[in-house]
């Protein structure tokens, strides 16, 4: 607590509090609205924040359950939301796993081993990560189109292609893990080396067990990054049941087929788990995020 | 991609390592051969080179330390560097939906074209036995010559079947109306006679002989067997030209030098929109950084302010826009801002009696984008500022309080000067991110409303990347070459930003 206090402190605190509450109301408006919309009946229904006659029809659609309307007609789910969610989770988990493997070994080399071009490799990787994949979408489309002629599971419209395409995004993760490795004293590894351990053994049995926290952070960061990735996925995936959530969700708000209510339920259903993961891990993620990467 | 997964075995066990390396190399060699055979020389070379280096790294003792970096470098090279180079390469070609294939493939397509030579005509008779059908084709000039095909089933797929004079048709001969029912299947048939002539259906009662339309002449030219004229490939435009100089589709991909770049810089239908979009991209990115910084810094100061006891709750709620995946929040805003049934216009209508046209008015659309992006981006700035504010020594504020300074003076004379230097590289990174903020534009407005007088799809809210995307993957003609040329121009801008960022980071680290 500061020693010198202005006299009108009390009023200032109340002004600040009022401003905060107003601001948070504005910030929360979209979220509250979307939850409200997901319980309204019909796709064009308007009304107050608390729905007048709440209905679960949009939630049924989101879970892929046919809904019986009041007049007895049955509405079939328009989009396979749960399949999209599963695709997203599958792709994100696999990609994050591969990214973790690649970046951990890479970070170990950059933090502990000596080899030629080390510094220039690091610098060029830092510059290259400024070029997002969205700039080379034509190339991604063409490359995987052609690769598909030779290796079918790497062609357009396959999840394999998408996972492989994401593997270029290791730089920030290498940077994070490298920083963590460097903060660990290497006396342990040196004594292991004196006892005859190979660099691989020192890495596998000494450094890795000490680094579990940062590995978890990198995994979650990669997971959140991949699950929200839109540009590359939108170019590589085409079939309705192959889409990820990020690509599929857009289909709800097509001007010709505007499904605002169904979108709301799907958005809450799929956005909630991701948001919760982020908020729970927030304390640990923030340091990683602020060290240079901007979430996309 | 198998290498990193197998890293454990490769790095320790000897025999297993050799087996794995050999296996991967064999697989790669197989793919390289296939690619080379199909004329994908660039791909084959890249894989051969990277595979070769990989084999050396994982077998030579000298390269031991590289074993740890190689897999991640491979990822970066294959999926960051290679696509960038490939994009620049495409920028110098006419690669587009109308000129999609290589010259060789286009020639093959033309050579595979058939026409009815009209010499031989055969009357058809269709026999059915259960699900099995057979055709009897009788020569019109010589009634004793009749060929019968092997059995075939009703299908919608293209089918080649053999016919000979030795087979006898089984089952019943079908009446004309049943033949008509079968005509979609019959149209897909190619009947091959014993002397390798091919027959297809020419009318309801007839099959006729087909012959290749073109024979290959000198220097890739095509001789038309029907008219005798010669079609020559034109390597200036990427099309075959027939004897009248008319282009024959499909076209093939060729290098056209700087044409795409000159088009961007001089063609009035592209240059005008391009410059407008470029300006808007800069304004958009700069304003976003300014707005998010102002809001984020203000909130960070408030949250860190000690007299505000309950700031912990505020902090979690304020981070929320950052925690929700961007694609969901952007789409939520797209719905909320909807002109006809959006909740925002309903509130405005109720309060002020106005309902702005967020998606059709250029300036309203732009302000909507900036509002949404500030909403999305301020938590990041807030988190950054909170970290930096903690590092400012408390006694500076004590001293200023003794001198009677107010909050504004504190901000201008202590806070800003103390955080601006470490913040600079992060602000540059944020500028770069928003310069290429494709997701926001594509999901929120899709670039609309469209500009008038543009020859390519260009919108008032398009930024450079979304413009490129619409040229490359839009609904009307996909011009990959032009899109890549614009992407290559963006590379220059991004390169400059990256360089500035590196400088700023270095100067912070030297402190």
Coordinates of N, CA and C in Angstrom, one line a residue, chain B residues 27-190:
Chain B
X27 N 11.0 -46.2 -48.8 CA 9.7 -45.6 -49.0 C 9.9 -44.2 -49.7
X28 N 10.9 -43.4 -49.3 CA 11.1 -42.1 -49.9 C 11.5 -42.3 -51.4
X29 N 12.4 -43.2 -51.6 CA 12.9 -43.5 -53.0 C 11.8 -43.9 -53.9
X30 N 10.9 -44.7 -53.4 CA 9.7 -45.1 -54.1 C 8.9 -43.9 -54.6
X31 N 8.6 -43.0 -53.6 CA 7.8 -41.8 -53.8 C 8.6 -40.9 -54.8
X32 N 9.9 -40.8 -54.6 CA 10.6 -39.9 -55.5 C 10.6 -40.4 -56.9
X33 N 10.7 -41.7 -57.1 CA 10.7 -42.3 -58.5 C 9.3 -42.0 -59.1
X34 N 8.2 -42.2 -58.3 CA 6.9 -41.9 -58.8 C 6.8 -40.5 -59.3
X35 N 7.2 -39.6 -58.4 CA 7.1 -38.2 -58.7 C 7.9 -37.8 -60.0
X36 N 9.1 -38.4 -60.1 CA 10.0 -38.1 -61.2 C 9.3 -38.6 -62.5
X37 N 8.7 -39.8 -62.4 CA 8.0 -40.4 -63.5 C 6.9 -39.5 -64.0
X38 N 6.2 -38.8 -63.0 CA 5.0 -38.0 -63.4 C 5.4 -36.5 -63.7
X39 N 6.7 -36.3 -63.7 CA 7.2 -35.0 -64.1 C 7.2 -33.9 -63.0
X40 N 7.0 -34.4 -61.7 CA 7.1 -33.4 -60.6 C 8.5 -33.3 -60.1
X41 N 9.4 -32.7 -61.0 CA 10.8 -32.7 -60.7 C 11.1 -32.0 -59.4
X42 N 10.5 -30.8 -59.2 CA 10.8 -30.0 -58.0 C 10.5 -30.8 -56.7
X43 N 9.4 -31.4 -56.7 CA 9.0 -32.2 -55.5 C 10.0 -33.3 -55.3
X44 N 10.3 -34.0 -56.4 CA 11.2 -35.2 -56.3 C 12.6 -34.7 -55.7
X45 N 13.1 -33.5 -56.2 CA 14.4 -33.1 -55.8 C 14.4 -32.7 -54.3
X46 N 13.3 -32.0 -53.9 CA 13.3 -31.5 -52.5 C 13.3 -32.8 -51.6
X47 N 12.5 -33.8 -51.9 CA 12.4 -34.9 -51.0 C 13.7 -35.7 -51.1
X48 N 14.3 -35.8 -52.2 CA 15.6 -36.5 -52.4 C 16.6 -35.8 -51.5
X49 N 16.7 -34.5 -51.6 CA 17.7 -33.7 -50.9 C 17.5 -33.9 -49.4
X50 N 16.2 -33.6 -48.9 CA 16.0 -33.7 -47.5 C 16.2 -35.1 -46.9
X51 N 15.7 -36.1 -47.7 CA 15.9 -37.5 -47.3 C 17.4 -37.9 -47.2
X52 N 18.2 -37.4 -48.2 CA 19.6 -37.6 -48.2 C 20.3 -37.0 -47.0
X53 N 20.0 -35.7 -46.7 CA 20.5 -35.1 -45.5 C 20.1 -35.9 -44.2
X54 N 18.8 -36.3 -44.2 CA 18.3 -37.0 -43.0 C 19.1 -38.3 -42.8
X55 N 19.3 -39.1 -43.9 CA 20.1 -40.3 -43.8 C 21.4 -40.0 -43.2
X56 N 22.1 -39.0 -43.8 CA 23.4 -38.7 -43.3 C 23.4 -38.3 -41.8
X57 N 22.5 -37.5 -41.4 CA 22.4 -37.0 -40.0 C 22.2 -38.2 -39.1
X58 N 21.3 -39.1 -39.5 CA 21.0 -40.2 -38.6 C 22.0 -41.4 -38.6
X59 N 22.9 -41.4 -39.6 CA 23.9 -42.5 -39.6 C 25.3 -42.1 -39.3
X60 N 25.7 -40.8 -39.6 CA 27.0 -40.4 -39.4 C 27.2 -40.0 -37.9
X61 N 28.3 -40.5 -37.3 CA 28.6 -40.1 -35.9 C 28.9 -38.6 -35.8
X62 N 29.5 -38.0 -36.9 CA 29.9 -36.6 -36.9 C 28.7 -35.7 -36.7
X63 N 27.5 -36.2 -37.3 CA 26.4 -35.3 -37.3 C 25.5 -35.6 -36.1
X64 N 26.0 -36.3 -35.0 CA 25.2 -36.7 -33.9 C 24.3 -35.6 -33.4
X65 N 24.9 -34.4 -33.1 CA 24.2 -33.3 -32.5 C 23.0 -32.8 -33.4
X66 N 23.2 -33.0 -34.7 CA 22.1 -32.5 -35.6 C 20.9 -33.4 -35.5
X67 N 21.0 -34.6 -35.0 CA 19.9 -35.5 -34.9 C 18.7 -34.9 -34.1
X68 N 19.1 -34.1 -33.1 CA 18.0 -33.5 -32.3 C 17.3 -32.3 -33.0
X69 N 18.1 -31.6 -33.8 CA 17.4 -30.4 -34.5 C 16.8 -30.8 -35.8
X70 N 17.3 -31.9 -36.5 CA 16.9 -32.1 -37.8 C 15.3 -32.3 -38.0
X71 N 14.7 -33.1 -37.1 CA 13.2 -33.3 -37.3 C 12.5 -31.9 -37.2
X72 N 12.8 -31.1 -36.3 CA 12.1 -29.8 -36.2 C 12.4 -28.9 -37.4
X73 N 13.7 -28.9 -37.8 CA 14.1 -28.1 -38.9 C 13.4 -28.6 -40.2
X74 N 13.2 -29.9 -40.3 CA 12.5 -30.5 -41.4 C 11.1 -30.0 -41.5
X75 N 10.4 -29.9 -40.3 CA 9.1 -29.3 -40.2 C 9.1 -27.9 -40.8
X76 N 10.0 -27.1 -40.3 CA 10.1 -25.7 -40.7 C 10.4 -25.6 -42.2
X77 N 11.3 -26.4 -42.7 CA 11.7 -26.3 -44.1 C 10.6 -26.7 -45.0
X78 N 9.9 -27.8 -44.6 CA 8.9 -28.4 -45.5 C 7.6 -27.5 -45.5
X79 N 7.3 -27.0 -44.3 CA 5.9 -26.4 -44.2 C 6.0 -24.9 -43.9
X80 N 7.2 -24.3 -43.9 CA 7.3 -22.8 -43.9 C 8.1 -22.3 -45.0
X81 N 9.3 -22.8 -45.2 CA 10.2 -22.3 -46.2 C 9.7 -22.7 -47.6
X82 N 9.5 -24.0 -47.7 CA 9.1 -24.5 -49.1 C 7.8 -23.9 -49.6
X83 N 6.8 -23.8 -48.8 CA 5.6 -23.1 -49.3 C 5.9 -21.6 -49.7
X84 N 6.7 -21.0 -49.0 CA 7.0 -19.6 -49.3 C 7.7 -19.5 -50.7
X85 N 8.7 -20.4 -50.8 CA 9.4 -20.4 -52.1 C 8.5 -20.8 -53.3
X86 N 7.7 -21.8 -53.0 CA 6.7 -22.2 -54.0 C 5.8 -21.1 -54.4
X87 N 5.3 -20.3 -53.4 CA 4.4 -19.2 -53.7 C 5.1 -18.2 -54.7
X88 N 6.4 -17.9 -54.4 CA 7.1 -17.0 -55.2 C 7.2 -17.6 -56.6
X89 N 7.4 -18.9 -56.7 CA 7.5 -19.6 -58.0 C 6.2 -19.5 -58.8
X90 N 5.1 -19.7 -58.1 CA 3.8 -19.6 -58.7 C 3.5 -18.2 -59.2
X91 N 4.0 -17.2 -58.5 CA 3.8 -15.8 -58.9 C 4.3 -15.5 -60.3
X92 N 5.2 -16.3 -60.8 CA 5.8 -16.0 -62.1 C 5.1 -16.9 -63.2
X93 N 4.0 -17.6 -62.8 CA 3.3 -18.4 -63.8 C 1.9 -17.9 -64.0
X94 N 1.2 -18.5 -65.0 CA -0.2 -18.2 -65.2 C -1.1 -19.3 -64.5
X95 N -0.6 -20.0 -63.5 CA -1.3 -21.0 -62.8 C -2.7 -20.5 -62.4
X96 N -3.8 -21.1 -62.8 CA -5.1 -20.6 -62.5 C -6.1 -21.8 -62.8
X97 N -7.4 -21.5 -62.5 CA -8.3 -22.6 -62.8 C -8.4 -23.0 -64.3
X98 N -8.1 -22.0 -65.2 CA -8.1 -22.3 -66.6 C -6.8 -22.8 -67.1
X99 N -5.7 -22.6 -66.4 CA -4.4 -23.1 -66.8 C -3.8 -23.9 -65.7
X100 N -4.5 -25.0 -65.4 CA -4.2 -25.8 -64.2 C -3.1 -26.8 -64.4
X101 N -3.0 -27.4 -65.6 CA -2.2 -28.6 -65.8 C -0.9 -28.3 -66.5
X102 N 0.0 -29.3 -66.5 CA 1.3 -29.1 -67.2 C 1.0 -29.3 -68.7
X103 N 2.0 -28.8 -69.5 CA 1.8 -28.9 -70.9 C 1.6 -30.4 -71.4
X104 N 2.4 -31.3 -70.8 CA 2.4 -32.7 -71.1 C 1.0 -33.2 -70.9
X105 N 0.4 -32.9 -69.7 CA -0.9 -33.4 -69.4 C -2.0 -32.9 -70.3
X106 N -1.9 -31.6 -70.7 CA -2.9 -31.0 -71.6 C -2.8 -31.7 -73.0
X107 N -1.5 -31.9 -73.4 CA -1.4 -32.6 -74.7 C -2.0 -34.0 -74.7
X108 N -1.8 -34.7 -73.5 CA -2.4 -36.0 -73.4 C -3.9 -35.9 -73.5
X109 N -4.5 -34.9 -72.8 CA -6.0 -34.7 -72.8 C -6.5 -34.5 -74.2
X110 N -5.8 -33.7 -75.0 CA -6.2 -33.5 -76.4 C -6.0 -34.7 -77.2
X111 N -4.9 -35.5 -77.0 CA -4.7 -36.7 -77.8 C -5.7 -37.8 -77.4
X112 N -6.3 -37.7 -76.2 CA -7.3 -38.7 -75.8 C -8.6 -38.4 -76.4
X113 N -8.8 -37.2 -77.0 CA -10.1 -36.9 -77.5 C -10.4 -37.8 -78.7
X114 N -11.7 -38.1 -78.8 CA -12.1 -39.0 -79.9 C -13.2 -38.3 -80.7
X115 N -13.3 -38.7 -82.0 CA -14.5 -38.3 -82.7 C -15.0 -39.4 -83.5
X116 N -16.3 -39.3 -84.0 CA -16.9 -40.4 -84.8 C -16.4 -40.3 -86.2
X117 N -15.6 -41.2 -86.6 CA -15.0 -41.2 -87.9 C -16.1 -41.4 -89.0
X118 N -17.2 -42.0 -88.6 CA -18.3 -42.1 -89.5 C -18.2 -43.2 -90.5
X119 N -17.1 -43.9 -90.6 CA -16.9 -45.0 -91.6 C -17.8 -46.2 -91.3
X120 N -17.7 -46.6 -90.0 CA -18.4 -47.9 -89.7 C -19.6 -47.5 -88.9
X121 N -20.8 -48.1 -89.3 CA -22.0 -48.0 -88.4 C -22.5 -49.3 -88.1
X122 N -23.0 -49.5 -86.9 CA -23.5 -50.8 -86.5 C -24.9 -50.6 -85.8
X123 N -25.8 -51.4 -86.2 CA -27.1 -51.4 -85.6 C -27.1 -52.1 -84.3
X124 N -27.7 -51.6 -83.3 CA -27.6 -52.3 -82.0 C -28.8 -53.0 -81.6
X125 N -28.6 -54.1 -80.9 CA -29.7 -54.9 -80.3 C -29.3 -55.3 -78.9
X126 N -30.2 -55.1 -77.9 CA -29.8 -55.3 -76.5 C -30.5 -56.6 -76.0
X127 N -29.7 -57.4 -75.4 CA -30.2 -58.6 -74.8 C -30.1 -58.6 -73.3
X128 N -31.2 -59.1 -72.6 CA -31.1 -59.1 -71.2 C -31.3 -60.5 -70.6
X129 N -30.4 -60.9 -69.7 CA -30.6 -62.1 -69.0 C -30.4 -61.9 -67.5
X130 N -31.5 -61.8 -66.8 CA -31.4 -61.4 -65.4 C -30.8 -59.9 -65.3
X131 N -29.7 -59.8 -64.5 CA -29.1 -58.5 -64.3 C -28.1 -58.3 -65.4
X132 N -27.9 -59.2 -66.2 CA -26.8 -59.2 -67.2 C -27.3 -58.7 -68.5
X133 N -26.6 -57.8 -69.1 CA -26.9 -57.3 -70.5 C -25.8 -57.6 -71.5
X134 N -26.3 -57.8 -72.7 CA -25.3 -58.0 -73.8 C -25.7 -57.2 -75.0
X135 N -24.8 -56.7 -75.7 CA -25.1 -55.9 -76.9 C -24.8 -56.7 -78.2
X136 N -25.7 -56.7 -79.2 CA -25.3 -57.3 -80.5 C -25.2 -56.1 -81.5
X137 N -24.0 -56.0 -82.1 CA -23.8 -54.9 -83.0 C -23.7 -55.5 -84.4
X138 N -24.5 -55.1 -85.3 CA -24.5 -55.7 -86.7 C -24.0 -54.6 -87.7
X139 N -23.1 -55.0 -88.5 CA -22.5 -54.0 -89.5 C -23.6 -53.6 -90.4
X140 N -23.8 -52.3 -90.7 CA -24.8 -51.8 -91.5 C -24.6 -52.2 -93.0
X141 N -23.3 -52.2 -93.4 CA -23.0 -52.5 -94.8 C -23.0 -54.0 -95.0
X142 N -22.8 -54.8 -94.0 CA -22.7 -56.2 -94.2 C -23.4 -56.9 -93.1
X143 N -24.6 -57.3 -93.4 CA -25.5 -57.9 -92.3 C -25.0 -59.2 -91.7
X144 N -24.1 -59.8 -92.3 CA -23.6 -61.1 -91.8 C -22.5 -60.9 -90.7
X145 N -22.0 -59.7 -90.7 CA -20.9 -59.4 -89.7 C -21.6 -58.8 -88.4
X146 N -21.6 -59.6 -87.3 CA -22.2 -59.1 -86.1 C -21.3 -59.4 -84.9
X147 N -21.1 -58.5 -84.1 CA -20.3 -58.7 -82.9 C -21.2 -58.7 -81.6
X148 N -20.8 -59.5 -80.7 CA -21.6 -59.5 -79.4 C -20.6 -59.3 -78.3
X149 N -21.1 -58.4 -77.4 CA -20.2 -58.0 -76.3 C -20.3 -59.0 -75.2
X150 N -19.3 -58.9 -74.3 CA -19.4 -59.7 -73.0 C -20.5 -59.1 -72.2
X151 N -20.9 -59.8 -71.2 CA -22.0 -59.3 -70.3 C -21.6 -58.1 -69.5
X152 N -22.5 -57.2 -69.3 CA -22.3 -56.1 -68.4 C -23.5 -55.8 -67.6
X153 N -23.3 -55.1 -66.5 CA -24.4 -54.8 -65.6 C -24.8 -53.3 -65.8
X154 N -26.0 -53.0 -65.4 CA -26.5 -51.6 -65.5 C -25.6 -50.8 -64.6
X155 N -25.0 -49.7 -65.0 CA -24.2 -48.9 -64.1 C -24.1 -47.5 -64.7
X156 N -23.7 -46.6 -63.8 CA -23.5 -45.2 -64.2 C -22.0 -44.9 -64.5
X157 N -21.1 -45.9 -64.3 CA -19.7 -45.7 -64.5 C -19.3 -45.9 -65.9
X158 N -18.2 -45.3 -66.3 CA -17.7 -45.6 -67.7 C -17.2 -47.0 -67.7
X159 N -17.4 -47.7 -68.9 CA -17.0 -49.1 -68.9 C -16.5 -49.4 -70.3
X160 N -15.4 -50.2 -70.4 CA -14.9 -50.7 -71.7 C -15.1 -52.1 -71.7
X161 N -15.7 -52.6 -72.7 CA -15.9 -54.1 -72.8 C -15.5 -54.6 -74.2
X162 N -15.1 -55.8 -74.2 CA -14.7 -56.4 -75.5 C -15.9 -57.1 -76.2
X163 N -15.8 -57.1 -77.5 CA -16.9 -57.8 -78.3 C -16.2 -58.7 -79.3
X164 N -16.8 -59.8 -79.6 CA -16.3 -60.6 -80.7 C -17.4 -61.3 -81.5
X165 N -17.0 -61.9 -82.6 CA -18.0 -62.6 -83.4 C -18.4 -64.0 -82.9
X166 N -17.6 -64.4 -81.9 CA -17.8 -65.8 -81.4 C -18.8 -65.9 -80.3
X167 N -19.1 -64.8 -79.6 CA -20.0 -64.9 -78.5 C -21.5 -65.0 -79.0
X168 N -22.3 -65.7 -78.3 CA -23.7 -65.7 -78.6 C -24.5 -65.0 -77.5
X169 N -25.4 -64.1 -77.9 CA -26.2 -63.4 -76.9 C -27.1 -64.3 -76.1
X170 N -27.2 -64.0 -74.8 CA -28.0 -64.8 -73.9 C -29.3 -64.0 -73.5
X171 N -30.4 -64.7 -73.3 CA -31.5 -64.0 -72.8 C -32.4 -63.4 -73.9
X172 N -33.3 -62.5 -73.5 CA -34.2 -62.0 -74.5 C -33.8 -60.6 -75.1
X173 N -34.2 -60.4 -76.4 CA -33.9 -59.2 -77.0 C -34.9 -58.1 -76.5
X174 N -34.4 -57.0 -76.1 CA -35.3 -56.0 -75.5 C -35.9 -55.1 -76.6
X175 N -37.1 -54.6 -76.2 CA -37.9 -53.7 -77.1 C -37.2 -52.4 -77.0
X176 N -37.6 -51.5 -78.0 CA -37.0 -50.2 -78.1 C -37.2 -49.4 -76.9
X177 N -38.4 -49.5 -76.2 CA -38.6 -48.6 -75.1 C -37.7 -49.0 -73.9
X178 N -37.4 -50.3 -73.8 CA -36.4 -50.8 -72.8 C -35.0 -50.3 -73.1
X179 N -34.7 -50.3 -74.4 CA -33.4 -49.8 -74.8 C -33.3 -48.4 -74.3
X180 N -34.3 -47.6 -74.6 CA -34.3 -46.2 -74.2 C -34.1 -46.0 -72.7
X181 N -34.7 -46.9 -71.9 CA -34.5 -46.9 -70.4 C -33.0 -47.1 -70.1
X182 N -32.3 -47.9 -70.9 CA -30.9 -48.2 -70.6 C -29.9 -47.2 -71.2
X183 N -30.4 -46.1 -71.8 CA -29.5 -45.4 -72.7 C -28.4 -44.7 -71.9
X184 N -28.7 -44.3 -70.6 CA -27.6 -43.6 -69.8 C -26.4 -44.6 -69.6
X185 N -26.8 -45.9 -69.4 CA -25.7 -46.9 -69.2 C -25.0 -47.1 -70.5
X186 N -25.8 -47.2 -71.6 CA -25.2 -47.5 -72.9 C -24.2 -46.4 -73.4
X187 N -24.6 -45.1 -73.0 CA -23.8 -44.0 -73.4 C -22.4 -44.0 -72.8
X188 N -22.3 -44.7 -71.6 CA -21.0 -44.8 -70.9 C -20.1 -45.9 -71.5
X189 N -20.7 -46.7 -72.4 CA -20.0 -47.9 -72.9 C -19.0 -47.6 -74.0
X190 N -17.8 -48.2 -73.9 CA -17.0 -48.2 -75.1 C -16.8 -49.7 -75.5

